[in-house]
Short mmCIF file of C-alpha atoms and ligand atoms in Angstrom, two decimals:
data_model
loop_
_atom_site.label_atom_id
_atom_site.label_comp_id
_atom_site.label_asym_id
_atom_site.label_seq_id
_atom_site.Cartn_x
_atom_site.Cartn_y
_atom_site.Cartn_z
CA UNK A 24 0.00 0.00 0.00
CA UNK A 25 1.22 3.59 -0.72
CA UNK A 26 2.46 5.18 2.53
CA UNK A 27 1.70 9.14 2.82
CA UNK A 28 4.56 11.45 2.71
CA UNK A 29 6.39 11.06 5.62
CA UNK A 30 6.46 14.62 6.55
CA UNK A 31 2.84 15.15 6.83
CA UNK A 32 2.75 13.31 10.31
CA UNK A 33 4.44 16.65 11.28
CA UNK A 34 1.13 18.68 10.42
CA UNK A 35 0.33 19.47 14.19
CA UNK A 36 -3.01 20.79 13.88
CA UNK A 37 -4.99 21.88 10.55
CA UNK A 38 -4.13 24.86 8.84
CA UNK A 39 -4.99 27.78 10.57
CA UNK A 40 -7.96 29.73 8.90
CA UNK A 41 -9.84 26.63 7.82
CA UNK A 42 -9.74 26.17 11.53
CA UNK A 43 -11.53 29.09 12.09
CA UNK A 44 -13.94 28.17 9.70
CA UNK A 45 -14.94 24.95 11.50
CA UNK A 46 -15.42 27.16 14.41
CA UNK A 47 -17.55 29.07 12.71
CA UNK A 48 -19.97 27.02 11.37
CA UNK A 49 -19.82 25.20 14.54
CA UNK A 50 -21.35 28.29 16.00
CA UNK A 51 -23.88 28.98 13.70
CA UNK A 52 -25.02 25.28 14.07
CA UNK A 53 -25.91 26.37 17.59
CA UNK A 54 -26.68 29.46 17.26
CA UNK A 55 -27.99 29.84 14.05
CA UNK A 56 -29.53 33.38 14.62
CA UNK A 57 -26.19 34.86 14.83
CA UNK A 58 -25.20 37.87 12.56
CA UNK A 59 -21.37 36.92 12.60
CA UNK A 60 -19.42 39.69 10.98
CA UNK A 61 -15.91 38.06 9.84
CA UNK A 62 -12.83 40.23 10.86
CA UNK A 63 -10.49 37.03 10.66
CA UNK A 64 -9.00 35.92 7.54
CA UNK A 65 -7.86 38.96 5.60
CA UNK A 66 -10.71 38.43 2.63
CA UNK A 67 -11.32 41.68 0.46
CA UNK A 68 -15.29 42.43 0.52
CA UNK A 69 -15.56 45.54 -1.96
CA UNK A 70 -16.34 45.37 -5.95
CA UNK A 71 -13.42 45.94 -8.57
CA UNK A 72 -13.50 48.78 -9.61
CA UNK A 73 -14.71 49.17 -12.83
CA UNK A 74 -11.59 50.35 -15.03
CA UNK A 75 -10.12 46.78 -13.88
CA UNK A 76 -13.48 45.43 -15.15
CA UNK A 77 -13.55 47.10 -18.11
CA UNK A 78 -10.12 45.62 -18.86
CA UNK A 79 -10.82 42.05 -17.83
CA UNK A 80 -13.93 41.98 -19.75
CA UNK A 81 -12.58 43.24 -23.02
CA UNK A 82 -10.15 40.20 -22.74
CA UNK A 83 -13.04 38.05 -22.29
CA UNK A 84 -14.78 39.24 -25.71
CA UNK A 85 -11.36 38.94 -27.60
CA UNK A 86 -11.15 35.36 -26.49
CA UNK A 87 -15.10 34.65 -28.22
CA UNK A 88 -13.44 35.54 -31.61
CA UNK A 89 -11.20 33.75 -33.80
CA UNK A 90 -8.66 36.71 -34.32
CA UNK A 91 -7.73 37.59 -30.13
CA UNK A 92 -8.10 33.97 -28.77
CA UNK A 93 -5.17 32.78 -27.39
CA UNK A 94 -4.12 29.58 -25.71
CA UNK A 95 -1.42 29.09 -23.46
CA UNK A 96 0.91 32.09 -22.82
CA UNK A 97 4.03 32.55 -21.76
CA UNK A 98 4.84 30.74 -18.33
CA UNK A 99 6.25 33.67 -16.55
CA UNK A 100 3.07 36.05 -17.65
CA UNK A 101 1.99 38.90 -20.39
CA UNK A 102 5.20 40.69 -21.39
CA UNK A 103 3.40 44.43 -21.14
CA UNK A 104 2.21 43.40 -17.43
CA UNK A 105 5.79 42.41 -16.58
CA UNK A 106 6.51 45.95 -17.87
CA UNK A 107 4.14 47.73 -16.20
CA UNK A 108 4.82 46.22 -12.64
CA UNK A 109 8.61 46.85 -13.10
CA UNK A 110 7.87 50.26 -14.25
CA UNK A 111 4.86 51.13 -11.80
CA UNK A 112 5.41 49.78 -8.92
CA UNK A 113 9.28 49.22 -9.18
CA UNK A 114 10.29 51.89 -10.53
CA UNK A 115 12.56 50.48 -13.51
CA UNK A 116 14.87 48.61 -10.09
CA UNK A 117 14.12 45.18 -11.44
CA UNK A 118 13.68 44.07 -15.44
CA UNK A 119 10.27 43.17 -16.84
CA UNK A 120 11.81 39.39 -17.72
CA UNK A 121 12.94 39.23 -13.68
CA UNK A 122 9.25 39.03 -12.74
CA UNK A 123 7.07 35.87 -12.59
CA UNK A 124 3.84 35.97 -13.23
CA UNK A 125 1.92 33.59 -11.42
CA UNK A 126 -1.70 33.01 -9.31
CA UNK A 127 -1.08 34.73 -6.33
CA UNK A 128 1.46 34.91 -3.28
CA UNK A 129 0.04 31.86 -2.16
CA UNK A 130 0.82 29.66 -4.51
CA UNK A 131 4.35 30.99 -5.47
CA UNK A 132 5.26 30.22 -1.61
CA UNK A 133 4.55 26.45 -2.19
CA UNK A 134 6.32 26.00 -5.71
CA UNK A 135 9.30 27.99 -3.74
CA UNK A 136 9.60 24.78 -1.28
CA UNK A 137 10.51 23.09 -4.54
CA UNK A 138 12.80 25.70 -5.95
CA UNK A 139 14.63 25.16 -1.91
CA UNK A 140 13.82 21.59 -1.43
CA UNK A 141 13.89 19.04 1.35
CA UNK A 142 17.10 20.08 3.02
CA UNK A 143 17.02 23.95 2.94
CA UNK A 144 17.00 25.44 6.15
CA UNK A 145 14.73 27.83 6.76
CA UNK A 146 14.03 31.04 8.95
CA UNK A 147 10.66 33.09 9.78
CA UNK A 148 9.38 35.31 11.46
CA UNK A 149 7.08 34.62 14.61
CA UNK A 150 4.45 35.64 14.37
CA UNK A 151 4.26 35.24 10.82
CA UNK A 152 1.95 34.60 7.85
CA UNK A 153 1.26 30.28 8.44
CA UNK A 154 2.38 29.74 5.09
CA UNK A 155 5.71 29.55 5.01
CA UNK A 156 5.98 27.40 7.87
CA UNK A 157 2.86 25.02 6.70
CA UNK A 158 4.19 24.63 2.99
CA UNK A 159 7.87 23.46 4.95
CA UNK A 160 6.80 21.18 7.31
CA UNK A 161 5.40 19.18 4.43
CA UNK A 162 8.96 19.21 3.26
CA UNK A 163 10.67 18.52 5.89
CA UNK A 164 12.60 21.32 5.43
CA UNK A 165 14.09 22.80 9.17
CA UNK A 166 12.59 25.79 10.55
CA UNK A 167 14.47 28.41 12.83
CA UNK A 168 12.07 31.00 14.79
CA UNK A 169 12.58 34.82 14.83
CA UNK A 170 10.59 35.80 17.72
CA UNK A 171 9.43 39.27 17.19
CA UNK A 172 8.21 40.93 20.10
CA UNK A 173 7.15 44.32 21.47
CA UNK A 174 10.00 44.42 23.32
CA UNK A 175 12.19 44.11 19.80
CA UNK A 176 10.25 46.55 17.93
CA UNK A 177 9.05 43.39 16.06
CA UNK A 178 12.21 43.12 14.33
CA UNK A 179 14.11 40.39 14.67
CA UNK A 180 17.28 40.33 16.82
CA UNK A 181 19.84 39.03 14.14
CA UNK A 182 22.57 38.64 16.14
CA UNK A 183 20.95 35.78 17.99
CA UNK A 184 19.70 34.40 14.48
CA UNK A 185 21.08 31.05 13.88
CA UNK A 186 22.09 30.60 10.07
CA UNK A 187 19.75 29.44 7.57
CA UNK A 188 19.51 28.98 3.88
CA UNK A 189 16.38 30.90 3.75
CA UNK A 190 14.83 33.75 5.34
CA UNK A 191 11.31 34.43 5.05
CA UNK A 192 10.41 38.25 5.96
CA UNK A 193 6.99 39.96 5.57
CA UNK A 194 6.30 43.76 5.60
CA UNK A 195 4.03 45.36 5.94
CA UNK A 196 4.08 42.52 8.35
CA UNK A 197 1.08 40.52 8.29
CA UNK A 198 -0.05 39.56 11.05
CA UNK A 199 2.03 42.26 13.31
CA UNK A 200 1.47 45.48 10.89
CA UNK A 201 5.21 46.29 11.98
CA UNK A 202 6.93 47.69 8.76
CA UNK A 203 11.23 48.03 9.04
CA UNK A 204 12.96 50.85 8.67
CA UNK A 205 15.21 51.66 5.70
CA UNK A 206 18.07 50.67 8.43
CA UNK A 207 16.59 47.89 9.23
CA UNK A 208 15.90 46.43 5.98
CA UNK A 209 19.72 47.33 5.32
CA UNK A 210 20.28 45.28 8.74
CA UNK A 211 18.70 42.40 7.01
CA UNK A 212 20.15 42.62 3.63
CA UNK A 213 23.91 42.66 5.54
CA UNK A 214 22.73 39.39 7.53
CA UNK A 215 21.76 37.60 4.43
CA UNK A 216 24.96 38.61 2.92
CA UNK A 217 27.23 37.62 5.40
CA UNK A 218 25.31 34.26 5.58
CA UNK A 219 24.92 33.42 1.98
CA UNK A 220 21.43 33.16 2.93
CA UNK A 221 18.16 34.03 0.53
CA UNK A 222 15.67 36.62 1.62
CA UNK A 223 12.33 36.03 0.16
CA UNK A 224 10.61 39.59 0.95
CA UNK A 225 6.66 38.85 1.05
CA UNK A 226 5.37 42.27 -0.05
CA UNK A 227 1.93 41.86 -0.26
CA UNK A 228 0.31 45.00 1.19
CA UNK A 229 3.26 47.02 0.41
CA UNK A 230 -0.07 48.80 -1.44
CA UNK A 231 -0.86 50.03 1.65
CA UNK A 232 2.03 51.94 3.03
CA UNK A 233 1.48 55.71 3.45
CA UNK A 234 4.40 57.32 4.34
CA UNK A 235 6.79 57.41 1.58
CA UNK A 236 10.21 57.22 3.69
CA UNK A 237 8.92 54.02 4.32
CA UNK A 238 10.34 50.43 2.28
CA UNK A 239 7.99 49.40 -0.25
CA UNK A 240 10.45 46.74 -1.93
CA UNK A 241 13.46 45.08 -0.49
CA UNK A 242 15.09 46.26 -3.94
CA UNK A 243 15.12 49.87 -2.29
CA UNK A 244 17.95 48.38 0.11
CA UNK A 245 21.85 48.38 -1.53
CA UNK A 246 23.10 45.16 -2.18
CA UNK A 247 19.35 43.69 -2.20
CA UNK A 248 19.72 42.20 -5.58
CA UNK A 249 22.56 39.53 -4.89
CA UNK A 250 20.48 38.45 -2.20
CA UNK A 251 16.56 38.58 -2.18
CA UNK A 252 13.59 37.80 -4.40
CA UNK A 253 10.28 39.20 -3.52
CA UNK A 254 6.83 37.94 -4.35
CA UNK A 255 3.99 40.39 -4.55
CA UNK A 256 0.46 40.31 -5.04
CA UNK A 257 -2.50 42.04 -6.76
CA UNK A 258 -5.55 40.24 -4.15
CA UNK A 259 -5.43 43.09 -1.58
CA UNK A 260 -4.08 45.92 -4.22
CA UNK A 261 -7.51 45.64 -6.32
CA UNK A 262 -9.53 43.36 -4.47
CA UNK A 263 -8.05 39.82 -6.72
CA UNK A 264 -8.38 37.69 -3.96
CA UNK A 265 -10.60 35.50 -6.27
CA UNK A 266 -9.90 36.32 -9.24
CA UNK A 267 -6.20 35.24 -8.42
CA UNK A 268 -3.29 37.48 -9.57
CA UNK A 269 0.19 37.19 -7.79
CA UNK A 270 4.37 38.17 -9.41
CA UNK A 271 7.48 37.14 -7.86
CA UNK A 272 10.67 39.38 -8.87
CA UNK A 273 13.90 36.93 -9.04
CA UNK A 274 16.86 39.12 -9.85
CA UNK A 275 19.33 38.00 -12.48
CA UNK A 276 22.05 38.00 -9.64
CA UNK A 277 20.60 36.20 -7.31
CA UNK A 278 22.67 32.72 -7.02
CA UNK A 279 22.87 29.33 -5.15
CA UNK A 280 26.04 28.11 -4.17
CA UNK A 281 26.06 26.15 -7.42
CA UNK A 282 23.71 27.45 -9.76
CA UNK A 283 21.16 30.15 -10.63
CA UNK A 284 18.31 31.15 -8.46
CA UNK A 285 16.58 32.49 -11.51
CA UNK A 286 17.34 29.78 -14.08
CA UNK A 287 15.78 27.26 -11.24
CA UNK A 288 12.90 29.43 -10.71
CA UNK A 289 11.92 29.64 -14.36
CA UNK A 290 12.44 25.68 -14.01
CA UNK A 291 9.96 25.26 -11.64
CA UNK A 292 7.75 27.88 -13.42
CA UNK A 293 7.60 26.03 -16.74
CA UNK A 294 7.43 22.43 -14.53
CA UNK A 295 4.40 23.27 -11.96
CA UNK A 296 2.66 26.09 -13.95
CA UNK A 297 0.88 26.68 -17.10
CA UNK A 298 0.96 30.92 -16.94
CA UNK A 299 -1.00 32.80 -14.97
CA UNK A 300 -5.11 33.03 -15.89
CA UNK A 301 -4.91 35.31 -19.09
CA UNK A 302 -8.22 37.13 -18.48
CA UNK A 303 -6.64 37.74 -14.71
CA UNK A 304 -3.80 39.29 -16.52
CA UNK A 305 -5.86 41.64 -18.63
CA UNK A 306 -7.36 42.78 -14.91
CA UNK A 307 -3.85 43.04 -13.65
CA UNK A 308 -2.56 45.23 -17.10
CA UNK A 309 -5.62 47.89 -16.27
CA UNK A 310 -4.83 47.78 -12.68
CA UNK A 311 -1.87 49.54 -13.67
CA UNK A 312 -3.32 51.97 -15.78
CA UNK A 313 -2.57 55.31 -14.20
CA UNK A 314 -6.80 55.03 -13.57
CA UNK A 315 -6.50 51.69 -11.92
CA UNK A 316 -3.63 52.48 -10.07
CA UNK A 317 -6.22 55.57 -8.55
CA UNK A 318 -8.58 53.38 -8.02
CA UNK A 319 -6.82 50.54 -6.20
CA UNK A 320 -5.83 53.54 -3.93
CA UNK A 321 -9.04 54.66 -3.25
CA UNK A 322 -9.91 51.30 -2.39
CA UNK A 323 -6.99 50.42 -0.15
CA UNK A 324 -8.17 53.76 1.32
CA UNK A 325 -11.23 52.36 2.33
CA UNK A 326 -9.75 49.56 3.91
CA UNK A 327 -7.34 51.71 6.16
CA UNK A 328 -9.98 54.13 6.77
CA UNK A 329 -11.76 50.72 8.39
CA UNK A 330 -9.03 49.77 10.25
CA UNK A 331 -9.38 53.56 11.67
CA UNK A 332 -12.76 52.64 12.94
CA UNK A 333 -11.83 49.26 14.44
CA UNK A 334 -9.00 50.72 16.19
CA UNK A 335 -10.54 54.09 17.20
CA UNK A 336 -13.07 52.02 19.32
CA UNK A 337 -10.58 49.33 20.87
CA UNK A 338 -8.13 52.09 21.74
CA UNK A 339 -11.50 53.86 23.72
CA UNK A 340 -11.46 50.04 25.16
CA UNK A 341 -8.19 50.70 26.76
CA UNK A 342 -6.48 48.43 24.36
CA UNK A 343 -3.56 49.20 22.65
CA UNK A 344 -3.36 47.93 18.92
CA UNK A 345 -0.48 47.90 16.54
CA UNK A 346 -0.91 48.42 12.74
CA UNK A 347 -3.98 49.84 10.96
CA UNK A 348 -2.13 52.36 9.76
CA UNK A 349 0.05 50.83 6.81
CA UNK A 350 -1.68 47.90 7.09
CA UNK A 351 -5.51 46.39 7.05
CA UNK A 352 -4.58 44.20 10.42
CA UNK A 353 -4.85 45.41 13.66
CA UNK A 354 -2.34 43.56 16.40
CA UNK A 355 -4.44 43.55 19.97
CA UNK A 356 -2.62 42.69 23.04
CA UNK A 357 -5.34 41.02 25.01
CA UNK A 358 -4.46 40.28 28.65
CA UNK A 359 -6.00 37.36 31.01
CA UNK A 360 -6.49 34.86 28.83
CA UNK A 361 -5.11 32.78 25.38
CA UNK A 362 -5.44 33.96 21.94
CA UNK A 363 -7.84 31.00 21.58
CA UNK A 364 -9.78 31.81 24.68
CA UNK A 365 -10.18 35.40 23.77
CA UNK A 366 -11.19 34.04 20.03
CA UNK A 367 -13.74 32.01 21.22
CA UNK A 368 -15.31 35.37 23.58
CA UNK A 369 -15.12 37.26 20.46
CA UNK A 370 -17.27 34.42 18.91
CA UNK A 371 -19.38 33.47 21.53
CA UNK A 372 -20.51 36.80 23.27
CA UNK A 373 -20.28 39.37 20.27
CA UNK A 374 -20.68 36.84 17.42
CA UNK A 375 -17.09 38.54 15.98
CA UNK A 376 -15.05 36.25 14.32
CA UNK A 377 -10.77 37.29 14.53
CA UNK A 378 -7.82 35.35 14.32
CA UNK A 379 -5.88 34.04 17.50
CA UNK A 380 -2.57 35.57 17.53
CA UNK A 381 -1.13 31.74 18.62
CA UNK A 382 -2.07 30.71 14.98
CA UNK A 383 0.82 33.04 13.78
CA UNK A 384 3.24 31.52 15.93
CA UNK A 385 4.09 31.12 19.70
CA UNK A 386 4.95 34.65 20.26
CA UNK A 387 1.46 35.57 18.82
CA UNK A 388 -0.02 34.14 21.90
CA UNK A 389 -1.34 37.26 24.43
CA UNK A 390 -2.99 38.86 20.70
CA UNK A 391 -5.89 38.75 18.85
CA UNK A 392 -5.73 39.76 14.89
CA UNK A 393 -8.37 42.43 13.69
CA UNK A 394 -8.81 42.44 10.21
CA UNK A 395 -10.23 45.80 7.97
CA UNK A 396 -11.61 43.54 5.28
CA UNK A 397 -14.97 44.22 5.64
CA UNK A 398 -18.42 46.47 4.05
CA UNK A 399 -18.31 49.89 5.72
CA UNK A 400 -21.52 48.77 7.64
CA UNK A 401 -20.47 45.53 9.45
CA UNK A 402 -17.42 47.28 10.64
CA UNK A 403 -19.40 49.74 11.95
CA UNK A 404 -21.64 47.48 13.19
CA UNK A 405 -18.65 45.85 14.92
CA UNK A 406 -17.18 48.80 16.03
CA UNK A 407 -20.25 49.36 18.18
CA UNK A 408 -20.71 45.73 19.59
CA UNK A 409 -16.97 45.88 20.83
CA UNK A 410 -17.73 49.29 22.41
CA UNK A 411 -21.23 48.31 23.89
CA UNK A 412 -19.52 45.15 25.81
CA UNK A 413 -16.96 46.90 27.41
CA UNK A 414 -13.47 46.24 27.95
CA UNK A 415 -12.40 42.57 26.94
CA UNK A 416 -9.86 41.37 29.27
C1 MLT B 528 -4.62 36.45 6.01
O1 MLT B 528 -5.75 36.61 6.48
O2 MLT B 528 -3.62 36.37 6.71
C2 MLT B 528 -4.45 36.32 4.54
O3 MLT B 528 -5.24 37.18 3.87
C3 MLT B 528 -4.74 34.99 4.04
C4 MLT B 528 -4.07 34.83 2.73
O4 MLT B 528 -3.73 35.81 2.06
O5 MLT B 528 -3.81 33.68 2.36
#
């Protein structure tokens, strides 16, 4: 009989916000009057806007004739979006044929546990985004913790970082909202250096950031290229989190002790994938549009301008949340009890449904994650049960 892979006896526990959705429905099996408004997985709610529309669905009519259908594309993705996310939102510091094209962040984290394999060693944050760590352990791979704590700023302390192979870093941090100085990305860059370590730099909501002295790329830091690649996504930019749009940048320099980082990468590409959804791409090209790119910013906008509300009324709680401000995650330090605990109050008593800081790692335990993703209403709505129930713990 086949025998499973013998990593998967590792999985502790299921993955983290499936989890939450068992608890969920759990809830509304016995209480099945209760409005639950969902501030836990980080699930974009609002409509694309309609230049990105306009753009996917003219790609939709070229593929009903026989003149603009087209098959399979190009592995790594549309040659003009490569261009316009190396122009846009790069600012010419890495070449359209560095970027990958691909389905999301998501899925470019698990084909990179190929492109590492079995025996890379491998270093994340904690609390960090349960990806990187999930996608490993089926591996095998080794994983080294970087606690990140309020007492470190939330940036690692590299000096008591054992070596790896890999480093995973995310900012604007998901789930902590902590985003690294230029210094500090510099810091990083000089570790990975002196290790002959990878960085892969998740920069997800980098869409987010407001404050332009602040890192939106790891290719802002010097010597970034010989060391990093960074995978970015379009799901909270312009609301793709279904319709599935996702680049990773590889730079030409980046190498393995014997080999090329970006040789093995387009290896993997051409392997696992098939190209990116074409009619996703389309979306993506008018995304970048000088209109779409106003538009994704008025709806990132509304996000933060959520996270406002959210944080407005637990900072009237007495509670102290990071984030919110660069990011559409609020960090809550909850006293008195465990993450899950305090999840399962939030559930229970005011039918709001977060995400236990433990799930992000050990040192997540003591917080509960807040996210913005939400209609204007229910956070509202939420908003005013939190303030009506008083002070948590
Ligand atoms: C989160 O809630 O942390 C993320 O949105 C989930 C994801 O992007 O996979």
């Amino acid at each position: 009989m086949a025998k499973r892979n013998p990593y998967f006896h590792n999985y502790e526990e299921n993955y983290l916000f499936p989890e939450i959705a068992r608890k969920k429905q759990e809830l509304l099996q016995e209480q099945p009057d209760a409005k639950l408004i969902s501030l836990g997985i980080g699930d974009t709610t609002e409509p694309i806007p309609k230049v990105i529309l306009d753009g996917i669905r003219k790609k939709v009519d070229e593929l009903g004739t026989v003149e603009g259908y087209t098959g399979y594309g190009s592995e790594q993705g549309e040659a003009e979006l490569r261009e316009l996310i190396a122009s846009k939102l790069y600012q010419g510091r890495v070449e359209a044929d560095e970027i990958f094209i691909s389905d999301g962040s998501k899925p470019d984290i698990g084909r990179m546990q190929v492109l590492f394999g079995s025996q890379a060693s491998i270093a994340l944050q904690d609390p960090t985004y349960p990806v990187y760590k999930a996608t490993a352990v089926g591996l095998g791979q080794k994983v080294v913790a970087m606690p990140c704590t309020q007492e470190n700023g939330f940036f690692p302390d590299l000096d008591a970082t054992e070596r790896t192979d890999v480093l995973y870093f995310c900012s604007p941090n998901n789930p902590t909202g902590a985003i690294p100085s230029r210094d500090q990305l510099q810091q990083l860059v000089d570790f990975a250096t002196a290790n002959r370590s990878i960085i892969v730099f998740d920069s997800a909501y980098a869409g987010f950031i407001r404050d332009d002295a602040l890192p939106k790329t790891i290719f802002e830091i010097e010597g970034a290229r010989s060391v990093a690649l960074e995978t970015g996504s379009f799901s909270k930019l312009v609301g793709f989190t279904g319709v599935r749009l996702g680049w990773t940048v590889v730079p030409r320099e980046l190498l393995f002790e014997d080999g090329s980082v970006y040789e093995d990468w387009k290896r993997v590409n051409n392997t696992f994938f098939n190209g990116a959804c074409n009619i996703a791409q389309a979306g993506g090209i008018a995304a970048l549009s000088d209109e779409g790119l106003a538009a994704g910013r008025t709806l990132t906008d509304f996000y933060l301008e959520n996270a406002r509300i959210l944080k407005d009324a637990l900072t009237k709680l007495g509670h102290d949340p990071l984030g919110g401000d660069h990011v559409p995650y609020l960090w809550t330090p909850f006293a008195g009890a465990s993450s899950w605990e305090m999840f399962d109050r939030m559930l229970r008593e005011r039918h709001l449904v977060t995400t236990p800081g433990a799930g992000f790692g050990p040192c997540g335990e003591g917080y509960l994650r807040f996210s913005a993703f939400g209609h204007r209403a229910d956070i509202e709505e939420a908003a005013s049960r939190l303030l009506e129930s008083g002070v948590v713990a």
